[in-house]
Amino acid sequence: KYFFFPYKIPAYNTDQNWPIFRLGGVLLLLAEALNENNQSGDALAPLNRVRFRAGLDDITTTDKDQLREIIAKEQRIELAFENYRWLDLVRTGKAAAVMTAHGAEMKSLYGYLSADSYNVTAKKYIYPIPFREMQLNPTWVQNDY
């Protein structure tokens, strides 16, 4: 029954999947939310808490636009390889621009990539509604994807 485990799984283990958020990611989301709600001074505390743990100097600017870019860079570095980048890019409206620029670079390096690759547009930000749900709800209109 427990082929992959040399021991039995505890009885209190469940079949439910729980997303795990690291404190650094939560603090950066808080900093982003505060900054976007014109509370840039308050956004510095959670941002600098993450930077302190990493051994980096504090950020002191309270300019909303500068702080937005600083927080975005910090999120990219702090959460690297944790599959949050795409969601961050879509949430901030930067996905098409960033992926198009990245695609241009990749196409110049790798000639086997087709011209159609990396063509990200706003309509690709959403997923299609699953077929089963469309059958259950005939009044729904499929997303344009």
mmCIF file with all atom_site columns, C-alpha atoms in Angstrom:
data_model
loop_
_atom_site.group_PDB
_atom_site.id
_atom_site.type_symbol
_atom_site.label_atom_id
_atom_site.label_alt_id
_atom_site.label_comp_id
_atom_site.label_asym_id
_atom_site.label_entity_id
_atom_site.label_seq_id
_atom_site.pdbx_PDB_ins_code
_atom_site.Cartn_x
_atom_site.Cartn_y
_atom_site.Cartn_z
_atom_site.occupancy
_atom_site.B_iso_or_equiv
_atom_site.pdbx_formal_charge
_atom_site.auth_seq_id
_atom_site.auth_comp_id
_atom_site.auth_asym_id
_atom_site.auth_atom_id
_atom_site.pdbx_PDB_model_num
ATOM 1   C CA . LYS A 1 1   ? 0.000   0.000  0.000   1.00 0.00 ? 1   LYS A CA 1
ATOM 2   C CA . TYR A 1 2   ? 2.806   2.452  0.843   1.00 0.00 ? 2   TYR A CA 1
ATOM 3   C CA . PHE A 1 3   ? 5.071   1.586  -2.043  1.00 0.00 ? 3   PHE A CA 1
ATOM 4   C CA . PHE A 1 4   ? 7.101   4.809  -2.008  1.00 0.00 ? 4   PHE A CA 1
ATOM 5   C CA . PHE A 1 5   ? 7.440   5.151  1.751   1.00 0.00 ? 5   PHE A CA 1
ATOM 6   C CA . PRO A 1 6   ? 9.477   2.925  4.057   1.00 0.00 ? 6   PRO A CA 1
ATOM 7   C CA . TYR A 1 7   ? 7.066   3.778  6.859   1.00 0.00 ? 7   TYR A CA 1
ATOM 8   C CA . LYS A 1 8   ? 3.329   4.233  7.208   1.00 0.00 ? 8   LYS A CA 1
ATOM 9   C CA . ILE A 1 9   ? 1.853   7.687  6.706   1.00 0.00 ? 9   ILE A CA 1
ATOM 10  C CA . PRO A 1 10  ? 0.316   9.041  9.928   1.00 0.00 ? 10  PRO A CA 1
ATOM 11  C CA . ALA A 1 11  ? -3.408  8.482  10.288  1.00 0.00 ? 11  ALA A CA 1
ATOM 12  C CA . TYR A 1 12  ? -4.084  12.236 10.454  1.00 0.00 ? 12  TYR A CA 1
ATOM 13  C CA . ASN A 1 13  ? -2.769  12.805 6.925   1.00 0.00 ? 13  ASN A CA 1
ATOM 14  C CA . THR A 1 14  ? -5.557  13.923 4.576   1.00 0.00 ? 14  THR A CA 1
ATOM 15  C CA . ASP A 1 15  ? -6.294  13.817 0.857   1.00 0.00 ? 15  ASP A CA 1
ATOM 16  C CA . GLN A 1 16  ? -6.703  17.587 0.800   1.00 0.00 ? 16  GLN A CA 1
ATOM 17  C CA . ASN A 1 17  ? -4.106  19.688 -0.978  1.00 0.00 ? 17  ASN A CA 1
ATOM 18  C CA . TRP A 1 18  ? -3.157  22.874 0.848   1.00 0.00 ? 18  TRP A CA 1
ATOM 19  C CA . PRO A 1 19  ? -1.299  25.648 -0.922  1.00 0.00 ? 19  PRO A CA 1
ATOM 20  C CA . ILE A 1 20  ? 1.837   26.709 0.884   1.00 0.00 ? 20  ILE A CA 1
ATOM 21  C CA . PHE A 1 21  ? 2.807   30.364 0.985   1.00 0.00 ? 21  PHE A CA 1
ATOM 22  C CA . ARG A 1 22  ? 6.152   31.402 2.327   1.00 0.00 ? 22  ARG A CA 1
ATOM 23  C CA . LEU A 1 23  ? 6.294   34.315 4.733   1.00 0.00 ? 23  LEU A CA 1
ATOM 24  C CA . GLY A 1 24  ? 8.558   36.221 2.317   1.00 0.00 ? 24  GLY A CA 1
ATOM 25  C CA . GLY A 1 25  ? 5.949   35.949 -0.429  1.00 0.00 ? 25  GLY A CA 1
ATOM 26  C CA . VAL A 1 26  ? 3.137   37.045 1.871   1.00 0.00 ? 26  VAL A CA 1
ATOM 27  C CA . LEU A 1 27  ? 5.144   40.030 3.107   1.00 0.00 ? 27  LEU A CA 1
ATOM 28  C CA . LEU A 1 28  ? 5.897   41.116 -0.450  1.00 0.00 ? 28  LEU A CA 1
ATOM 29  C CA . LEU A 1 29  ? 2.212   40.823 -1.411  1.00 0.00 ? 29  LEU A CA 1
ATOM 30  C CA . LEU A 1 30  ? 1.375   42.978 1.606   1.00 0.00 ? 30  LEU A CA 1
ATOM 31  C CA . ALA A 1 31  ? 3.993   45.537 0.571   1.00 0.00 ? 31  ALA A CA 1
ATOM 32  C CA . GLU A 1 32  ? 2.575   45.586 -2.962  1.00 0.00 ? 32  GLU A CA 1
ATOM 33  C CA . ALA A 1 33  ? -0.992  46.021 -1.715  1.00 0.00 ? 33  ALA A CA 1
ATOM 34  C CA . LEU A 1 34  ? -0.035  48.846 0.650   1.00 0.00 ? 34  LEU A CA 1
ATOM 35  C CA . ASN A 1 35  ? 1.930   50.622 -2.052  1.00 0.00 ? 35  ASN A CA 1
ATOM 36  C CA . GLU A 1 36  ? -0.921  50.348 -4.567  1.00 0.00 ? 36  GLU A CA 1
ATOM 37  C CA . ASN A 1 37  ? -3.302  51.783 -1.960  1.00 0.00 ? 37  ASN A CA 1
ATOM 38  C CA . ASN A 1 38  ? -1.166  54.911 -1.542  1.00 0.00 ? 38  ASN A CA 1
ATOM 39  C CA . GLN A 1 39  ? 0.421   53.731 1.704   1.00 0.00 ? 39  GLN A CA 1
ATOM 40  C CA . SER A 1 40  ? 3.983   53.589 0.420   1.00 0.00 ? 40  SER A CA 1
ATOM 41  C CA . GLY A 1 41  ? 5.482   54.471 3.790   1.00 0.00 ? 41  GLY A CA 1
ATOM 42  C CA . ASP A 1 42  ? 3.703   51.515 5.392   1.00 0.00 ? 42  ASP A CA 1
ATOM 43  C CA . ALA A 1 43  ? 4.855   49.230 2.558   1.00 0.00 ? 43  ALA A CA 1
ATOM 44  C CA . LEU A 1 44  ? 8.482   49.674 3.577   1.00 0.00 ? 44  LEU A CA 1
ATOM 45  C CA . ALA A 1 45  ? 8.207   47.595 6.772   1.00 0.00 ? 45  ALA A CA 1
ATOM 46  C CA . PRO A 1 46  ? 7.207   44.263 5.152   1.00 0.00 ? 46  PRO A CA 1
ATOM 47  C CA . LEU A 1 47  ? 9.510   44.877 2.178   1.00 0.00 ? 47  LEU A CA 1
ATOM 48  C CA . ASN A 1 48  ? 12.504  45.625 4.387   1.00 0.00 ? 48  ASN A CA 1
ATOM 49  C CA . ARG A 1 49  ? 11.755  42.635 6.624   1.00 0.00 ? 49  ARG A CA 1
ATOM 50  C CA . VAL A 1 50  ? 12.281  40.372 3.604   1.00 0.00 ? 50  VAL A CA 1
ATOM 51  C CA . ARG A 1 51  ? 15.401  42.271 2.579   1.00 0.00 ? 51  ARG A CA 1
ATOM 52  C CA . PHE A 1 52  ? 16.838  42.159 6.134   1.00 0.00 ? 52  PHE A CA 1
ATOM 53  C CA . ARG A 1 53  ? 16.534  38.365 6.220   1.00 0.00 ? 53  ARG A CA 1
ATOM 54  C CA . ALA A 1 54  ? 18.469  38.249 2.933   1.00 0.00 ? 54  ALA A CA 1
ATOM 55  C CA . GLY A 1 55  ? 21.185  40.534 4.322   1.00 0.00 ? 55  GLY A CA 1
ATOM 56  C CA . LEU A 1 56  ? 20.265  43.484 2.092   1.00 0.00 ? 56  LEU A CA 1
ATOM 57  C CA . ASP A 1 57  ? 20.056  47.177 2.913   1.00 0.00 ? 57  ASP A CA 1
ATOM 58  C CA . ASP A 1 58  ? 16.722  48.815 3.644   1.00 0.00 ? 58  ASP A CA 1
ATOM 59  C CA . ILE A 1 59  ? 14.739  50.589 0.962   1.00 0.00 ? 59  ILE A CA 1
ATOM 60  C CA . THR A 1 60  ? 13.822  54.142 1.970   1.00 0.00 ? 60  THR A CA 1
ATOM 61  C CA . THR A 1 61  ? 12.061  55.605 -1.059  1.00 0.00 ? 61  THR A CA 1
ATOM 62  C CA . THR A 1 62  ? 8.343   56.228 -0.765  1.00 0.00 ? 62  THR A CA 1
ATOM 63  C CA . ASP A 1 63  ? 7.800   57.167 -4.412  1.00 0.00 ? 63  ASP A CA 1
ATOM 64  C CA . LYS A 1 64  ? 4.935   54.897 -5.464  1.00 0.00 ? 64  LYS A CA 1
ATOM 65  C CA . ASP A 1 65  ? 6.217   54.140 -8.977  1.00 0.00 ? 65  ASP A CA 1
ATOM 66  C CA . GLN A 1 66  ? 9.786   53.458 -7.866  1.00 0.00 ? 66  GLN A CA 1
ATOM 67  C CA . LEU A 1 67  ? 8.587   51.302 -5.003  1.00 0.00 ? 67  LEU A CA 1
ATOM 68  C CA . ARG A 1 68  ? 6.319   49.333 -7.360  1.00 0.00 ? 68  ARG A CA 1
ATOM 69  C CA . GLU A 1 69  ? 9.361   48.403 -9.473  1.00 0.00 ? 69  GLU A CA 1
ATOM 70  C CA . ILE A 1 70  ? 11.478  47.586 -6.406  1.00 0.00 ? 70  ILE A CA 1
ATOM 71  C CA . ILE A 1 71  ? 8.785   45.304 -4.978  1.00 0.00 ? 71  ILE A CA 1
ATOM 72  C CA . ALA A 1 72  ? 8.295   43.582 -8.355  1.00 0.00 ? 72  ALA A CA 1
ATOM 73  C CA . LYS A 1 73  ? 12.029  42.883 -8.614  1.00 0.00 ? 73  LYS A CA 1
ATOM 74  C CA . GLU A 1 74  ? 12.106  41.620 -5.040  1.00 0.00 ? 74  GLU A CA 1
ATOM 75  C CA . GLN A 1 75  ? 9.178   39.271 -5.759  1.00 0.00 ? 75  GLN A CA 1
ATOM 76  C CA . ARG A 1 76  ? 10.929  37.957 -8.854  1.00 0.00 ? 76  ARG A CA 1
ATOM 77  C CA . ILE A 1 77  ? 14.100  37.177 -6.909  1.00 0.00 ? 77  ILE A CA 1
ATOM 78  C CA . GLU A 1 78  ? 12.526  35.994 -3.654  1.00 0.00 ? 78  GLU A CA 1
ATOM 79  C CA . LEU A 1 79  ? 10.059  33.660 -5.336  1.00 0.00 ? 79  LEU A CA 1
ATOM 80  C CA . ALA A 1 80  ? 12.269  32.444 -8.174  1.00 0.00 ? 80  ALA A CA 1
ATOM 81  C CA . PHE A 1 81  ? 11.390  28.919 -9.331  1.00 0.00 ? 81  PHE A CA 1
ATOM 82  C CA . GLU A 1 82  ? 8.196   28.824 -7.234  1.00 0.00 ? 82  GLU A CA 1
ATOM 83  C CA . ASN A 1 83  ? 5.788   29.390 -10.163 1.00 0.00 ? 83  ASN A CA 1
ATOM 84  C CA . TYR A 1 84  ? 4.433   32.772 -9.083  1.00 0.00 ? 84  TYR A CA 1
ATOM 85  C CA . ARG A 1 85  ? 6.029   34.906 -11.811 1.00 0.00 ? 85  ARG A CA 1
ATOM 86  C CA . TRP A 1 86  ? 3.298   34.441 -14.418 1.00 0.00 ? 86  TRP A CA 1
ATOM 87  C CA . LEU A 1 87  ? 0.590   35.338 -11.902 1.00 0.00 ? 87  LEU A CA 1
ATOM 88  C CA . ASP A 1 88  ? 2.550   38.414 -10.824 1.00 0.00 ? 88  ASP A CA 1
ATOM 89  C CA . LEU A 1 89  ? 2.960   39.517 -14.429 1.00 0.00 ? 89  LEU A CA 1
ATOM 90  C CA . VAL A 1 90  ? -0.734  39.031 -15.222 1.00 0.00 ? 90  VAL A CA 1
ATOM 91  C CA . ARG A 1 91  ? -1.848  40.767 -12.013 1.00 0.00 ? 91  ARG A CA 1
ATOM 92  C CA . THR A 1 92  ? 0.297   43.806 -12.741 1.00 0.00 ? 92  THR A CA 1
ATOM 93  C CA . GLY A 1 93  ? -0.573  43.940 -16.454 1.00 0.00 ? 93  GLY A CA 1
ATOM 94  C CA . LYS A 1 94  ? 3.018   43.307 -17.580 1.00 0.00 ? 94  LYS A CA 1
ATOM 95  C CA . ALA A 1 95  ? 2.709   39.780 -18.961 1.00 0.00 ? 95  ALA A CA 1
ATOM 96  C CA . ALA A 1 96  ? 2.401   40.666 -22.645 1.00 0.00 ? 96  ALA A CA 1
ATOM 97  C CA . ALA A 1 97  ? 5.272   43.161 -22.637 1.00 0.00 ? 97  ALA A CA 1
ATOM 98  C CA . VAL A 1 98  ? 7.658   41.045 -20.561 1.00 0.00 ? 98  VAL A CA 1
ATOM 99  C CA . MET A 1 99  ? 6.970   37.803 -22.422 1.00 0.00 ? 99  MET A CA 1
ATOM 100 C CA . THR A 1 100 ? 7.157   39.479 -25.844 1.00 0.00 ? 100 THR A CA 1
ATOM 101 C CA . ALA A 1 101 ? 10.559  40.947 -24.977 1.00 0.00 ? 101 ALA A CA 1
ATOM 102 C CA . HIS A 1 102 ? 11.727  37.601 -23.588 1.00 0.00 ? 102 HIS A CA 1
ATOM 103 C CA . GLY A 1 103 ? 10.408  35.851 -26.689 1.00 0.00 ? 103 GLY A CA 1
ATOM 104 C CA . ALA A 1 104 ? 12.290  38.189 -29.007 1.00 0.00 ? 104 ALA A CA 1
ATOM 105 C CA . GLU A 1 105 ? 15.504  37.389 -27.135 1.00 0.00 ? 105 GLU A CA 1
ATOM 106 C CA . MET A 1 106 ? 14.840  33.631 -27.238 1.00 0.00 ? 106 MET A CA 1
ATOM 107 C CA . LYS A 1 107 ? 13.991  33.705 -30.955 1.00 0.00 ? 107 LYS A CA 1
ATOM 108 C CA . SER A 1 108 ? 17.263  35.520 -31.701 1.00 0.00 ? 108 SER A CA 1
ATOM 109 C CA . LEU A 1 109 ? 19.206  32.874 -29.763 1.00 0.00 ? 109 LEU A CA 1
ATOM 110 C CA . TYR A 1 110 ? 17.362  29.775 -30.950 1.00 0.00 ? 110 TYR A CA 1
ATOM 111 C CA . GLY A 1 111 ? 16.497  29.658 -34.633 1.00 0.00 ? 111 GLY A CA 1
ATOM 112 C CA . TYR A 1 112 ? 14.210  26.640 -34.243 1.00 0.00 ? 112 TYR A CA 1
ATOM 113 C CA . LEU A 1 113 ? 11.568  28.694 -32.390 1.00 0.00 ? 113 LEU A CA 1
ATOM 114 C CA . SER A 1 114 ? 8.668   29.556 -34.644 1.00 0.00 ? 114 SER A CA 1
ATOM 115 C CA . ALA A 1 115 ? 7.536   33.117 -35.256 1.00 0.00 ? 115 ALA A CA 1
ATOM 116 C CA . ASP A 1 116 ? 4.274   32.236 -33.464 1.00 0.00 ? 116 ASP A CA 1
ATOM 117 C CA . SER A 1 117 ? 5.996   31.341 -30.193 1.00 0.00 ? 117 SER A CA 1
ATOM 118 C CA . TYR A 1 118 ? 5.904   33.798 -27.291 1.00 0.00 ? 118 TYR A CA 1
ATOM 119 C CA . ASN A 1 119 ? 3.000   35.720 -28.793 1.00 0.00 ? 119 ASN A CA 1
ATOM 120 C CA . VAL A 1 120 ? 1.334   36.675 -25.533 1.00 0.00 ? 120 VAL A CA 1
ATOM 121 C CA . THR A 1 121 ? -1.736  38.870 -25.699 1.00 0.00 ? 121 THR A CA 1
ATOM 122 C CA . ALA A 1 122 ? -4.246  39.925 -23.067 1.00 0.00 ? 122 ALA A CA 1
ATOM 123 C CA . LYS A 1 123 ? -6.733  37.298 -24.219 1.00 0.00 ? 123 LYS A CA 1
ATOM 124 C CA . LYS A 1 124 ? -4.250  34.596 -23.199 1.00 0.00 ? 124 LYS A CA 1
ATOM 125 C CA . TYR A 1 125 ? -4.425  35.735 -19.574 1.00 0.00 ? 125 TYR A CA 1
ATOM 126 C CA . ILE A 1 126 ? -7.528  33.656 -18.929 1.00 0.00 ? 126 ILE A CA 1
ATOM 127 C CA . TYR A 1 127 ? -8.209  29.971 -19.343 1.00 0.00 ? 127 TYR A CA 1
ATOM 128 C CA . PRO A 1 128 ? -11.072 28.503 -21.333 1.00 0.00 ? 128 PRO A CA 1
ATOM 129 C CA . ILE A 1 129 ? -14.076 27.384 -19.332 1.00 0.00 ? 129 ILE A CA 1
ATOM 130 C CA . PRO A 1 130 ? -13.954 23.578 -19.019 1.00 0.00 ? 130 PRO A CA 1
ATOM 131 C CA . PHE A 1 131 ? -16.197 21.705 -21.488 1.00 0.00 ? 131 PHE A CA 1
ATOM 132 C CA . ARG A 1 132 ? -18.155 20.000 -18.703 1.00 0.00 ? 132 ARG A CA 1
ATOM 133 C CA . GLU A 1 133 ? -18.997 23.341 -17.098 1.00 0.00 ? 133 GLU A CA 1
ATOM 134 C CA . MET A 1 134 ? -20.127 24.702 -20.448 1.00 0.00 ? 134 MET A CA 1
ATOM 135 C CA . GLN A 1 135 ? -22.457 21.703 -20.803 1.00 0.00 ? 135 GLN A CA 1
ATOM 136 C CA . LEU A 1 136 ? -23.910 22.246 -17.330 1.00 0.00 ? 136 LEU A CA 1
ATOM 137 C CA . ASN A 1 137 ? -24.434 25.961 -17.933 1.00 0.00 ? 137 ASN A CA 1
ATOM 138 C CA . PRO A 1 138 ? -25.732 26.465 -21.479 1.00 0.00 ? 138 PRO A CA 1
ATOM 139 C CA . THR A 1 139 ? -26.160 30.221 -20.966 1.00 0.00 ? 139 THR A CA 1
ATOM 140 C CA . TRP A 1 140 ? -22.417 30.703 -20.506 1.00 0.00 ? 140 TRP A CA 1
ATOM 141 C CA . VAL A 1 141 ? -20.281 31.997 -23.348 1.00 0.00 ? 141 VAL A CA 1
ATOM 142 C CA . GLN A 1 142 ? -16.828 30.473 -23.796 1.00 0.00 ? 142 GLN A CA 1
ATOM 143 C CA . ASN A 1 143 ? -13.868 32.735 -23.065 1.00 0.00 ? 143 ASN A CA 1
ATOM 144 C CA . ASP A 1 144 ? -12.091 34.021 -26.154 1.00 0.00 ? 144 ASP A CA 1
ATOM 145 C CA . TYR A 1 145 ? -8.742  32.270 -25.905 1.00 0.00 ? 145 TYR A CA 1
#
